[in-house]
């Protein structure tokens, strides 16, 4: 299921992030507009936050949340904080904090304030004491398993813990001693005293604090009790005067608890609003699972070009403009859906088609000798850098007697409807000449090593001298001038549209595509590409979109294939008439 029509979006104007965050009519926008109209927050600015946990690299699902958080605040003249939700010291690292900042900036957004939930640990602790003193929180000595058993089910109410009615004095004493490090991990927790019979399981005396003697990436060993997500998140929002705290649908059942803490503490009334998670076919969007791919070395790193992380997509050659346009087109709703991976590819091709410089590269070379072209001579043909953009100018490409074409562009015995080169057939070499294949030279094993041709000097520039037509135009590279590069081809990382579709006993990683990565080492490229810099993007004519890999160096060029040219999304669109 696709939950929106990419054609309904104008993706042409993408100079700045705000230009594709055009006034929308989605429910989040409407809700904020209503709060502005009724002056729900008086003169306060609309304030949002993007709250990643620094336990992995951001993926394209996060791009949706980022575009929503930053985009909506911007539409209403408000501000957005980047807040690290760093309350799980065992899983969090500075490396993730750094990469997240880099990725948010790369996507085109700048936060107002950089915040950390860990900065609020002292305040959160004070507020917890306040709830204990008010008789609204207690220290529980039950184990995690016992707490789970006492919680009940959707159909049965929970059971009170035997420690639920401890005196305020005892709770205060125990909680302070928890904080002071007197008890081992897991021996006690602080729980909110709400309602063990609530139909909402989250309201059955949720845990607020746990004991954990772990070193935190920012606060070191200052704390040995850590707040749970639900206790930390709303209060952090409140401290930052967040007006609209947007999160994904799985937090819907947590909303009553979010409100309960804020009401009990009488603090700034931030409000939580939920929207659908982005899901994409053939793609896994979970930091936990992506971490598994990295740590089990199923991919080279978080920024492996097959990863759906923003750093992986960047290294693969995807652009922030295309990702933003894709996310905008995927839309927001109140039910989770799945978007076709081809839709993301479609937006990326659309963007690169407009912007990427063209170049000629032969991935699987076959040598072609033009017998009637003077030996030792060379010339330069003029080629447009981007036919979609006249301002991109032209370049001079060398041509000579021996050139390379793709092996697939020649067949000694052409199958039906094969219009490319074969003995006796005439084709056009792009921007150069018409050529006719004459004979084939083979090695002892019968493999074709050279094709001999003749050319028509009157067809210079690839123009027909007398109106005669050819059915095929092919890219080529002059053999004497060609440069080498390593070419890396990528395919889908998973074989199934839903990678989590696994049978009993099997793991998501069993759905990995064993052929998602291929290296070509014999490619021959036009010499202008010797100047390509890391991150530069090209359309190799008739082949696909490529970008220079981060590990590439002069004399040791590496290109990643961003996408092949074929646009299967266009076909899907055509077939389904959208
Ligand atoms: P993951 O399961 O991948 O770790 P998460 O929700 O735990 O995701 P956080 O770092 O807590 O990751 O997420 C930061 C924000 O990004 C949250 O507001 C979350 O709702 C949002 N987010 C995460 N994944 C998606 C997604 N697939 N689509 C939209 N928003 C997402
Ligand atoms: Mg999370």
Coordinates of C-alpha atoms and ligand atoms in Angstrom, one line a residue:
X1 CA 0.0 0.0 0.0
X2 CA 1.2 3.5 -0.8
X3 CA -0.4 6.2 1.2
X4 CA 0.0 9.1 -1.2
X5 CA 0.4 10.1 -4.7
X6 CA 3.9 11.5 -5.4
X7 CA 2.6 13.3 -8.5
X8 CA 0.5 15.6 -6.4
X9 CA 3.7 17.2 -5.1
X10 CA 5.7 19.9 -6.9
X11 CA 9.2 18.8 -6.4
X12 CA 10.8 21.4 -8.6
X13 CA 11.6 24.1 -6.1
X14 CA 14.0 22.6 -3.6
X15 CA 16.6 25.3 -3.0
X16 CA 15.9 25.5 0.7
X17 CA 14.3 23.2 3.2
X18 CA 11.4 25.6 3.8
X19 CA 10.5 25.6 0.1
X20 CA 9.3 22.0 0.1
X21 CA 7.7 22.4 3.5
X22 CA 5.0 24.3 1.6
X23 CA 1.8 25.1 3.6
X24 CA 0.2 21.7 4.0
X25 CA -3.2 20.7 5.1
X26 CA -2.3 17.7 7.1
X27 CA -3.8 17.1 10.5
X28 CA -0.7 18.2 12.5
X29 CA -0.6 21.5 10.6
X30 CA -4.4 22.0 11.3
X31 CA -4.0 21.2 15.0
X32 CA -1.2 23.7 15.4
X33 CA -3.1 26.3 13.4
X34 CA -6.1 25.9 15.7
X35 CA -3.8 26.4 18.8
X36 CA -2.4 29.5 17.2
X37 CA -5.9 30.8 16.4
X38 CA -7.2 30.2 20.0
X39 CA -4.0 31.5 21.5
X40 CA -3.7 28.4 23.5
X41 CA -0.1 29.3 24.4
X42 CA -0.6 33.0 24.5
X43 CA 2.4 34.9 23.1
X44 CA 4.7 31.9 23.3
X45 CA 6.3 30.8 20.0
X46 CA 5.5 27.4 18.6
X47 CA 8.2 25.2 19.9
X48 CA 9.0 21.7 18.7
X49 CA 11.9 19.3 19.3
X50 CA 13.5 16.4 17.6
X51 CA 14.4 13.9 20.3
X52 CA 16.6 11.1 19.1
X53 CA 18.1 8.6 21.5
X54 CA 21.9 8.5 20.7
X55 CA 22.0 4.7 20.4
X56 CA 22.6 4.5 16.7
X57 CA 22.7 6.5 13.5
X58 CA 19.6 8.2 12.1
X59 CA 17.7 6.4 9.3
X60 CA 15.3 7.7 6.7
X61 CA 12.4 7.2 9.1
X62 CA 14.0 9.8 11.3
X63 CA 14.1 12.1 8.3
X64 CA 10.3 12.1 8.3
X65 CA 10.2 13.1 12.0
X66 CA 12.9 15.8 11.4
X67 CA 11.0 17.3 8.5
X68 CA 7.8 17.3 10.5
X69 CA 9.4 18.8 13.7
X70 CA 11.4 21.4 11.9
X71 CA 9.1 22.0 9.0
X72 CA 6.0 22.7 11.1
X73 CA 7.8 25.0 13.6
X74 CA 9.1 26.9 10.6
X75 CA 5.7 27.2 9.0
X76 CA 4.4 28.9 12.1
X77 CA 7.5 31.1 12.8
X78 CA 8.5 28.8 15.7
X79 CA 11.7 27.1 16.8
X80 CA 13.0 23.5 17.1
X81 CA 15.4 22.1 19.6
X82 CA 17.6 19.1 18.9
X83 CA 17.3 17.1 22.1
X84 CA 19.3 13.9 22.9
X85 CA 17.1 11.6 24.8
X86 CA 20.0 10.1 26.6
X87 CA 18.5 8.2 29.5
X88 CA 20.0 4.7 28.7
X89 CA 23.7 5.0 29.4
X90 CA 24.5 1.4 28.4
X91 CA 23.4 1.9 24.8
X92 CA 24.5 5.5 24.1
X93 CA 27.7 6.9 22.8
X94 CA 29.3 10.1 21.8
X95 CA 29.8 8.8 18.2
X96 CA 26.1 8.7 17.8
X97 CA 25.6 12.1 19.2
X98 CA 28.1 13.5 16.7
X99 CA 26.7 11.6 13.7
X100 CA 23.1 12.7 14.5
X101 CA 24.1 16.4 14.5
X102 CA 25.9 15.9 11.2
X103 CA 22.9 14.2 9.6
X104 CA 20.3 16.8 10.8
X105 CA 22.5 19.5 9.3
X106 CA 23.0 17.6 6.1
X107 CA 19.3 17.2 5.7
X108 CA 19.1 21.0 5.7
X109 CA 18.0 21.9 9.2
X110 CA 19.4 24.0 12.0
X111 CA 18.2 23.6 15.6
X112 CA 17.6 26.5 18.0
X113 CA 19.1 24.8 21.1
X114 CA 21.1 21.7 21.5
X115 CA 19.7 19.9 24.6
X116 CA 20.3 16.7 26.5
X117 CA 17.8 15.0 28.7
X118 CA 20.8 14.2 30.9
X119 CA 21.1 18.0 31.6
X120 CA 17.7 17.7 33.3
X121 CA 18.7 14.8 35.6
X122 CA 18.9 17.1 38.7
X123 CA 15.6 18.7 38.0
X124 CA 13.9 15.4 37.2
X125 CA 15.2 14.1 40.6
X126 CA 13.8 17.1 42.4
X127 CA 10.4 16.5 40.8
X128 CA 10.5 12.9 41.7
X129 CA 11.1 13.9 45.4
X130 CA 8.2 16.2 45.1
X131 CA 5.9 13.4 43.9
X132 CA 7.2 11.1 46.7
X133 CA 6.4 13.9 49.3
X134 CA 2.9 14.3 47.8
X135 CA 2.4 10.5 48.2
X136 CA 2.3 10.0 44.5
X137 CA 5.4 7.9 44.1
X138 CA 6.8 5.0 46.1
X139 CA 9.8 2.8 46.2
X140 CA 9.1 -0.8 45.2
X141 CA 11.3 -3.8 46.1
X142 CA 9.7 -6.2 43.7
X143 CA 11.9 -7.6 41.0
X144 CA 11.2 -6.7 37.3
X145 CA 9.6 -10.1 36.8
X146 CA 7.4 -9.7 39.8
X147 CA 6.3 -6.2 38.7
X148 CA 5.4 -7.6 35.3
X149 CA 3.3 -10.4 36.9
X150 CA 1.5 -7.9 39.2
X151 CA 0.7 -5.6 36.3
X152 CA -2.2 -7.8 35.1
X153 CA -3.4 -8.0 31.5
X154 CA -5.7 -6.1 29.1
X155 CA -8.6 -8.1 30.6
X156 CA -7.5 -8.4 34.2
X157 CA -6.6 -5.6 36.6
X158 CA -3.2 -5.5 38.2
X159 CA -2.4 -6.3 41.8
X160 CA -1.0 -3.9 44.3
X161 CA 2.6 -4.4 45.2
X162 CA 3.1 -5.2 48.9
X163 CA 5.3 -2.1 49.1
X164 CA 2.7 0.3 47.6
X165 CA 1.6 1.7 50.9
X166 CA 5.0 2.5 52.4
X167 CA 5.0 5.7 54.4
X168 CA 6.2 8.9 52.7
X169 CA 9.1 9.1 55.1
X170 CA 10.2 5.5 54.3
X171 CA 9.9 6.2 50.5
X172 CA 11.9 9.4 50.8
X173 CA 14.6 7.7 52.8
X174 CA 14.8 4.8 50.3
X175 CA 14.7 6.9 47.2
X176 CA 17.5 9.2 48.5
X177 CA 19.6 6.1 49.3
X178 CA 18.8 4.7 45.9
X179 CA 20.3 7.8 44.4
X180 CA 23.3 7.7 46.8
X181 CA 24.2 4.3 45.4
X182 CA 23.4 2.2 48.5
X183 CA 21.5 -0.5 46.6
X184 CA 22.5 -2.9 43.8
X185 CA 21.2 -2.7 40.2
X186 CA 17.6 -3.9 39.9
X187 CA 17.0 -4.2 43.6
X188 CA 14.4 -1.4 43.8
X189 CA 12.6 1.0 41.6
X190 CA 10.6 4.2 42.1
X191 CA 7.1 3.9 40.8
X192 CA 4.3 6.5 40.3
X193 CA 1.3 5.7 42.4
X194 CA -1.6 5.9 39.9
X195 CA -4.1 3.1 39.4
X196 CA -3.4 -0.6 39.3
X197 CA -6.8 -1.2 37.7
X198 CA -6.5 1.3 34.9
X199 CA -7.6 0.0 31.5
X200 CA -4.3 1.6 30.2
X201 CA -1.4 -0.7 31.3
X202 CA 0.9 2.3 31.2
X203 CA -1.0 3.9 34.1
X204 CA -0.6 0.9 36.4
X205 CA 2.0 2.4 38.6
X206 CA 4.7 2.9 35.9
X207 CA 8.3 2.7 36.9
X208 CA 9.9 6.2 37.1
X209 CA 13.5 5.4 38.1
X210 CA 15.7 2.3 38.0
X211 CA 19.0 1.6 39.7
X212 CA 21.8 1.3 37.2
X213 CA 25.5 1.6 38.1
X214 CA 26.6 2.5 34.6
X215 CA 28.9 5.2 33.2
X216 CA 26.9 7.7 31.2
X217 CA 28.6 9.3 28.1
X218 CA 28.0 12.8 29.5
X219 CA 27.3 12.6 33.2
X220 CA 29.9 9.9 33.9
X221 CA 29.3 8.2 37.3
X222 CA 27.3 11.1 38.8
X223 CA 24.2 9.1 38.7
X224 CA 23.3 5.5 39.5
X225 CA 19.6 5.9 39.1
X226 CA 18.2 6.7 35.6
X227 CA 14.7 8.0 34.7
X228 CA 12.5 5.9 32.4
X229 CA 11.5 7.3 29.0
X230 CA 8.0 8.2 30.1
X231 CA 9.1 10.1 33.1
X232 CA 11.9 12.0 31.3
X233 CA 10.3 12.8 28.0
X234 CA 7.3 15.0 28.9
X235 CA 9.2 16.8 31.6
X236 CA 12.0 17.5 29.2
X237 CA 9.5 18.9 26.8
X238 CA 8.0 21.0 29.5
X239 CA 11.4 22.4 30.6
X240 CA 12.0 23.5 27.0
X241 CA 8.4 25.0 26.7
X242 CA 7.7 22.6 23.8
X243 CA 4.2 23.4 22.7
X244 CA 3.8 20.5 20.3
X245 CA 5.7 17.3 21.0
X246 CA 5.2 15.2 17.9
X247 CA 6.0 11.5 18.1
X248 CA 5.1 8.2 16.3
X249 CA 1.9 6.2 16.9
X250 CA 3.4 3.6 19.2
X251 CA 3.4 6.3 21.9
X252 CA -0.4 6.9 21.7
X253 CA -1.0 4.7 24.8
X254 CA 1.6 6.7 26.7
X255 CA -0.2 10.0 26.2
X256 CA -2.3 9.7 29.4
X257 CA 0.9 9.2 31.4
X258 CA 2.7 12.0 29.6
X259 CA -0.2 14.3 30.7
X260 CA -0.4 12.8 34.3
X261 CA 3.2 13.8 35.2
X262 CA 2.8 17.3 33.8
X263 CA -0.5 17.8 35.6
X264 CA 0.8 16.5 38.9
X265 CA 3.9 18.7 38.8
X266 CA 1.9 21.7 37.5
X267 CA 4.5 22.5 34.9
X268 CA 4.4 23.9 31.4
X269 CA 1.6 22.1 29.5
X270 CA 3.4 20.5 26.6
X271 CA 1.1 18.3 24.5
X272 CA 2.0 15.1 22.7
X273 CA 0.6 14.4 19.2
X274 CA 1.2 11.2 17.3
X275 CA 1.7 10.5 13.6
X276 CA 2.5 7.4 11.5
X277 CA 5.9 5.9 11.3
X278 CA 7.5 5.8 7.9
X279 CA 7.9 2.3 6.6
X280 CA 9.5 1.5 3.3
X281 CA 9.4 -1.8 1.4
X282 CA 12.6 -3.9 1.4
X283 CA 13.9 -1.7 4.2
X284 CA 14.5 -2.1 7.9
X285 CA 13.9 1.0 9.9
X286 CA 15.0 0.2 13.5
X287 CA 18.2 1.3 15.0
X288 CA 18.4 -1.8 17.0
X289 CA 18.3 -4.0 14.0
X290 CA 20.6 -1.8 12.0
X291 CA 23.1 -2.0 14.8
X292 CA 22.9 -5.8 14.6
X293 CA 23.8 -5.5 10.8
X294 CA 26.8 -3.4 11.7
X295 CA 28.0 -5.4 14.8
X296 CA 27.6 -8.8 13.0
X297 CA 29.5 -7.3 10.0
X298 CA 26.7 -8.0 7.6
X299 CA 27.4 -4.5 6.2
X300 CA 30.7 -2.6 6.3
X301 CA 29.5 0.2 8.7
X302 CA 26.6 2.4 9.6
X303 CA 27.3 4.4 6.4
X304 CA 27.5 1.3 4.2
X305 CA 25.8 2.6 1.0
X306 CA 23.1 -0.2 1.3
X307 CA 22.0 1.0 4.7
X308 CA 18.8 3.1 5.0
X309 CA 20.7 5.4 7.4
X310 CA 21.1 9.0 6.4
X311 CA 24.9 8.6 6.3
X312 CA 24.5 5.5 4.1
X313 CA 22.1 7.2 1.7
X314 CA 24.5 10.2 1.6
X315 CA 27.5 8.0 0.8
X316 CA 25.4 6.2 -1.8
X317 CA 24.7 9.6 -3.5
X318 CA 21.2 10.4 -2.3
X319 CA 20.5 14.1 -1.8
X320 CA 18.8 15.9 1.0
X321 CA 16.5 17.6 -1.5
X322 CA 15.2 14.2 -2.8
X323 CA 14.8 12.8 0.7
X324 CA 12.8 15.9 1.8
X325 CA 10.7 15.8 -1.3
X326 CA 10.1 12.0 -0.8
X327 CA 9.1 12.5 2.9
X328 CA 6.8 15.3 2.0
X329 CA 5.1 13.2 -0.7
X330 CA 4.8 10.2 1.6
X331 CA 2.6 12.5 3.8
X332 CA 1.5 12.1 7.4
X333 CA -1.5 10.2 8.7
X334 CA -2.9 8.6 11.8
X335 CA -2.5 5.0 10.5
X336 CA 0.7 3.2 9.7
X337 CA 1.3 2.3 6.1
X338 CA 4.1 1.2 3.9
X339 CA 5.6 3.2 1.1
X340 CA 7.2 1.6 -2.0
X341 CA 11.0 1.8 -2.1
X342 CA 10.6 2.7 -5.8
X343 CA 9.0 5.9 -4.7
X344 CA 12.1 7.0 -2.9
X345 CA 14.1 6.0 -6.0
X346 CA 11.8 8.0 -8.2
X347 CA 12.3 11.2 -6.2
X348 CA 16.1 10.6 -6.3
X349 CA 16.2 10.1 -10.0
X350 CA 14.1 13.1 -10.6
X351 CA 16.5 15.3 -8.6
X352 CA 19.7 13.8 -10.1
X353 CA 18.3 14.0 -13.6
X354 CA 18.1 17.8 -13.2
X355 CA 21.4 18.3 -11.4
X356 CA 23.9 15.5 -12.1
X357 CA 26.6 16.1 -14.7
X358 CA 26.7 13.6 -17.5
X359 CA 29.7 11.5 -18.2
X360 CA 30.6 8.4 -20.2
X361 CA 31.8 5.3 -18.5
X362 CA 31.9 1.8 -19.8
X363 CA 31.4 -0.7 -17.0
X364 CA 32.1 -3.9 -19.0
X365 CA 34.4 -2.9 -21.7
X366 CA 34.7 -4.4 -25.2
X367 CA 37.4 -3.0 -27.5
X368 CA 36.4 -1.6 -30.8
X369 CA 38.9 -0.7 -33.5
X370 CA 37.8 1.7 -36.2
X371 CA 39.9 0.5 -39.2
X372 CA 39.5 3.5 -41.4
X373 CA 40.3 6.1 -38.7
X374 CA 43.9 7.3 -39.1
X375 CA 46.3 5.6 -36.7
X376 CA 47.9 7.8 -34.1
X377 CA 45.3 10.6 -34.5
X378 CA 42.9 12.0 -32.0
X379 CA 40.2 14.7 -31.9
X380 CA 37.8 16.1 -29.3
X381 CA 34.1 16.1 -29.6
X382 CA 31.9 18.6 -27.7
X383 CA 29.4 17.1 -25.3
X384 CA 26.8 18.8 -23.2
X385 CA 27.4 18.4 -19.4
X386 CA 23.7 18.2 -18.7
X387 CA 21.1 18.3 -21.4
X388 CA 18.5 19.3 -18.8
X389 CA 20.5 22.3 -17.8
X390 CA 22.1 24.5 -20.5
X391 CA 23.9 26.5 -17.9
X392 CA 26.0 23.4 -17.0
X393 CA 28.0 24.0 -20.3
X394 CA 29.9 21.6 -22.4
X395 CA 33.1 19.7 -22.3
X396 CA 35.6 18.3 -24.8
X397 CA 35.8 14.5 -24.9
X398 CA 38.7 12.8 -26.7
X399 CA 38.0 10.4 -29.6
X400 CA 40.5 8.1 -31.3
X401 CA 40.9 4.9 -33.4
X402 CA 40.4 2.5 -30.5
X403 CA 37.5 2.9 -28.2
X404 CA 35.6 0.9 -25.6
X405 CA 31.9 0.1 -25.7
X406 CA 29.7 -2.0 -23.3
X407 CA 29.9 -5.7 -24.0
X408 CA 26.1 -5.7 -24.0
X409 CA 26.1 -3.3 -26.9
X410 CA 27.5 -5.8 -29.3
X411 CA 26.1 -9.2 -30.3
X412 CA 27.8 -11.3 -33.0
X413 CA 24.5 -13.0 -33.6
X414 CA 21.8 -10.5 -32.7
X415 CA 18.6 -11.8 -31.1
X416 CA 15.3 -10.6 -32.5
X417 CA 14.7 -6.9 -31.9
X418 CA 18.3 -6.3 -30.9
X419 CA 19.1 -2.9 -32.4
X420 CA 22.6 -2.3 -31.1
X421 CA 25.8 -3.2 -32.8
X422 CA 26.2 -6.4 -34.7
X423 CA 28.2 -7.3 -37.9
X424 CA 26.9 -5.2 -40.8
X425 CA 24.8 -2.9 -38.6
X426 CA 25.3 0.8 -38.3
X427 CA 24.9 2.7 -35.0
X428 CA 25.7 6.1 -33.6
X429 CA 28.5 6.7 -31.1
X430 CA 27.1 9.4 -28.9
X431 CA 28.2 12.9 -30.0
X432 CA 30.8 11.3 -32.3
X433 CA 30.2 9.3 -35.4
X434 CA 28.2 6.6 -37.1
X435 CA 30.0 3.3 -37.2
X436 CA 29.4 -0.1 -38.9
X437 CA 30.7 -3.3 -37.4
X438 CA 32.7 -5.4 -39.8
X439 CA 34.4 -8.3 -38.2
X440 CA 35.1 -10.0 -34.9
X441 CA 38.5 -11.1 -33.5
X442 CA 38.4 -14.0 -31.0
X443 CA 40.9 -15.6 -28.7
X444 CA 41.7 -19.3 -28.7
X445 CA 38.8 -20.0 -26.3
X446 CA 36.4 -18.3 -28.7
X447 CA 35.8 -15.1 -26.7
X448 CA 35.4 -11.9 -28.6
X449 CA 38.5 -9.7 -27.9
X450 CA 38.0 -7.0 -30.5
X451 CA 35.4 -5.8 -32.9
X452 CA 36.6 -4.1 -36.1
X453 CA 34.4 -1.3 -37.5
X454 CA 34.4 1.4 -40.1
X455 CA 33.2 5.0 -39.5
X456 CA 31.6 7.6 -41.6
X457 CA 33.7 10.8 -41.3
X458 CA 30.7 12.8 -42.6
X459 CA 28.6 11.9 -39.5
X460 CA 30.8 14.0 -37.1
X461 CA 29.0 15.0 -34.0
X462 CA 26.8 12.0 -34.4
X463 CA 24.7 13.7 -37.1
X464 CA 23.3 11.8 -40.0
X465 CA 25.0 13.1 -43.2
X466 CA 22.2 12.1 -45.6
X467 CA 19.1 11.6 -43.5
X468 CA 19.9 7.9 -43.0
X469 CA 18.7 6.6 -39.7
X470 CA 20.3 4.4 -37.1
X471 CA 18.3 2.6 -34.4
X472 CA 20.8 2.9 -31.6
X473 CA 23.1 5.4 -29.9
X474 CA 25.8 4.1 -27.7
X475 CA 28.2 5.6 -25.1
X476 CA 31.9 5.0 -25.5
X477 CA 35.3 5.9 -24.2
X478 CA 38.5 6.4 -26.1
X479 CA 40.9 3.6 -25.2
X480 CA 44.0 5.6 -25.2
X481 CA 42.5 8.3 -22.9
X482 CA 40.4 6.2 -20.6
X483 CA 41.0 6.1 -16.9
X484 CA 40.2 3.2 -14.5
X485 CA 38.0 3.3 -11.4
X486 CA 36.5 0.8 -9.0
X487 CA 32.7 0.7 -9.5
X488 CA 30.5 -0.5 -6.7
X489 CA 27.0 -1.7 -7.5
X490 CA 24.4 -2.0 -4.9
X491 CA 21.0 -3.7 -4.8
X492 CA 18.3 -4.0 -2.1
X493 CA 19.7 -5.2 1.2
X494 CA 16.7 -7.4 1.8
X495 CA 14.9 -9.9 -0.4
X496 CA 11.4 -9.5 1.0
X497 CA 9.1 -6.4 0.7
X498 CA 8.6 -6.8 4.5
X499 CA 12.1 -7.8 5.9
X500 CA 10.5 -8.6 9.2
X501 CA 8.4 -11.4 7.6
X502 CA 10.1 -14.4 9.0
X503 CA 9.0 -17.9 9.8
X504 CA 9.5 -19.5 13.2
X505 CA 13.0 -19.8 14.4
X506 CA 14.4 -17.6 11.6
X507 CA 15.8 -14.1 12.0
X508 CA 15.2 -10.9 10.0
X509 CA 18.8 -11.2 8.9
X510 CA 18.0 -14.4 7.1
X511 CA 16.1 -12.3 4.6
X512 CA 19.3 -10.4 3.6
X513 CA 19.9 -10.3 -0.1
X514 CA 23.2 -12.2 -0.6
X515 CA 23.8 -10.3 -3.9
X516 CA 23.3 -6.8 -2.7
X517 CA 26.9 -5.7 -3.5
X518 CA 29.2 -6.2 -6.5
X519 CA 32.5 -4.6 -7.3
X520 CA 33.6 -4.0 -10.9
X521 CA 37.3 -3.4 -11.5
X522 CA 37.7 -3.3 -15.2
X523 CA 35.5 -0.2 -16.0
X524 CA 37.0 2.4 -18.3
X525 CA 35.9 6.0 -17.9
X526 CA 36.3 9.3 -19.8
X527 CA 39.3 11.2 -18.6
X528 CA 37.4 14.2 -17.2
X529 CA 36.3 12.0 -14.3
X530 CA 39.9 12.0 -13.0
X531 CA 39.0 15.4 -11.4
X532 CA 35.9 14.0 -9.6
X533 CA 35.9 14.8 -5.9
X534 CA 34.4 12.8 -3.0
X535 CA 30.6 13.3 -3.0
X536 CA 30.4 14.5 -6.7
X537 CA 27.4 13.0 -8.5
X538 CA 27.2 12.0 -12.1
X539 CA 24.9 10.4 -14.5
X540 CA 26.9 7.8 -16.5
X541 CA 25.0 8.0 -19.7
X542 CA 22.8 5.0 -20.3
X543 CA 24.1 3.3 -17.1
X544 CA 22.9 5.1 -14.0
X545 CA 23.6 7.6 -11.3
X546 CA 26.9 7.4 -9.5
X547 CA 28.8 9.3 -6.8
X548 CA 32.3 9.4 -5.7
X549 CA 32.8 7.3 -2.5
X550 CA 34.2 8.7 0.7
X551 CA 37.1 6.3 0.5
X552 CA 38.0 7.5 -3.0
X553 CA 41.3 9.2 -3.8
X554 CA 43.0 10.7 -6.8
X555 CA 44.5 7.8 -8.9
X556 CA 42.3 5.4 -6.9
X557 CA 38.8 6.4 -7.8
X558 CA 35.8 4.6 -6.4
X559 CA 32.3 5.3 -7.6
X560 CA 29.1 4.1 -5.9
X561 CA 26.1 3.4 -8.0
X562 CA 23.3 5.5 -6.5
X563 CA 20.6 4.0 -8.8
X564 CA 20.4 2.5 -12.2
X565 CA 18.6 4.6 -14.8
X566 CA 15.5 2.4 -15.1
X567 CA 12.6 3.9 -13.2
X568 CA 10.4 1.1 -12.1
X569 CA 8.3 3.6 -10.2
X570 CA 7.4 5.4 -13.4
X571 CA 6.1 2.0 -14.7
X572 CA 4.1 1.4 -11.5
X573 CA 2.6 4.9 -11.9
X574 CA 1.7 4.2 -15.5
X575 CA 0.2 0.8 -14.8
X576 CA -1.9 2.0 -11.9
X577 CA -2.8 5.2 -13.8
X578 CA -1.8 7.6 -11.0
Ligands
LIG1 P1 14.3 3.1 16.3 O1 13.4 2.0 16.6 O2 14.8 3.1 14.9 O3 15.4 3.2 17.3 P2 13.1 5.2 17.7 O4 11.7 5.7 17.6 O5 13.4 4.4 18.9 O6 13.5 4.5 16.4 P3 14.3 7.6 18.5 O7 15.8 8.0 18.4 O8 13.7 7.5 19.8 O9 14.2 6.3 17.6 O10 13.5 8.6 17.6 C1 13.5 10.0 17.5 C2 12.3 10.5 16.9 O11 12.2 9.9 15.5 C3 11.0 10.0 17.6 O12 10.2 11.1 17.7 C4 10.5 8.9 16.8 O13 9.1 8.9 16.9 C5 10.9 9.3 15.3 N1 11.0 8.2 14.4 C6 11.7 7.1 14.6 N2 11.5 6.2 13.6 C7 10.6 6.8 12.8 C8 10.0 6.4 11.6 N3 10.2 5.2 11.0 N4 9.1 7.2 11.0 C9 8.8 8.4 11.6 N5 9.4 8.9 12.7 C10 10.3 8.1 13.3
LIG2 MG1 13.5 5.0 20.9

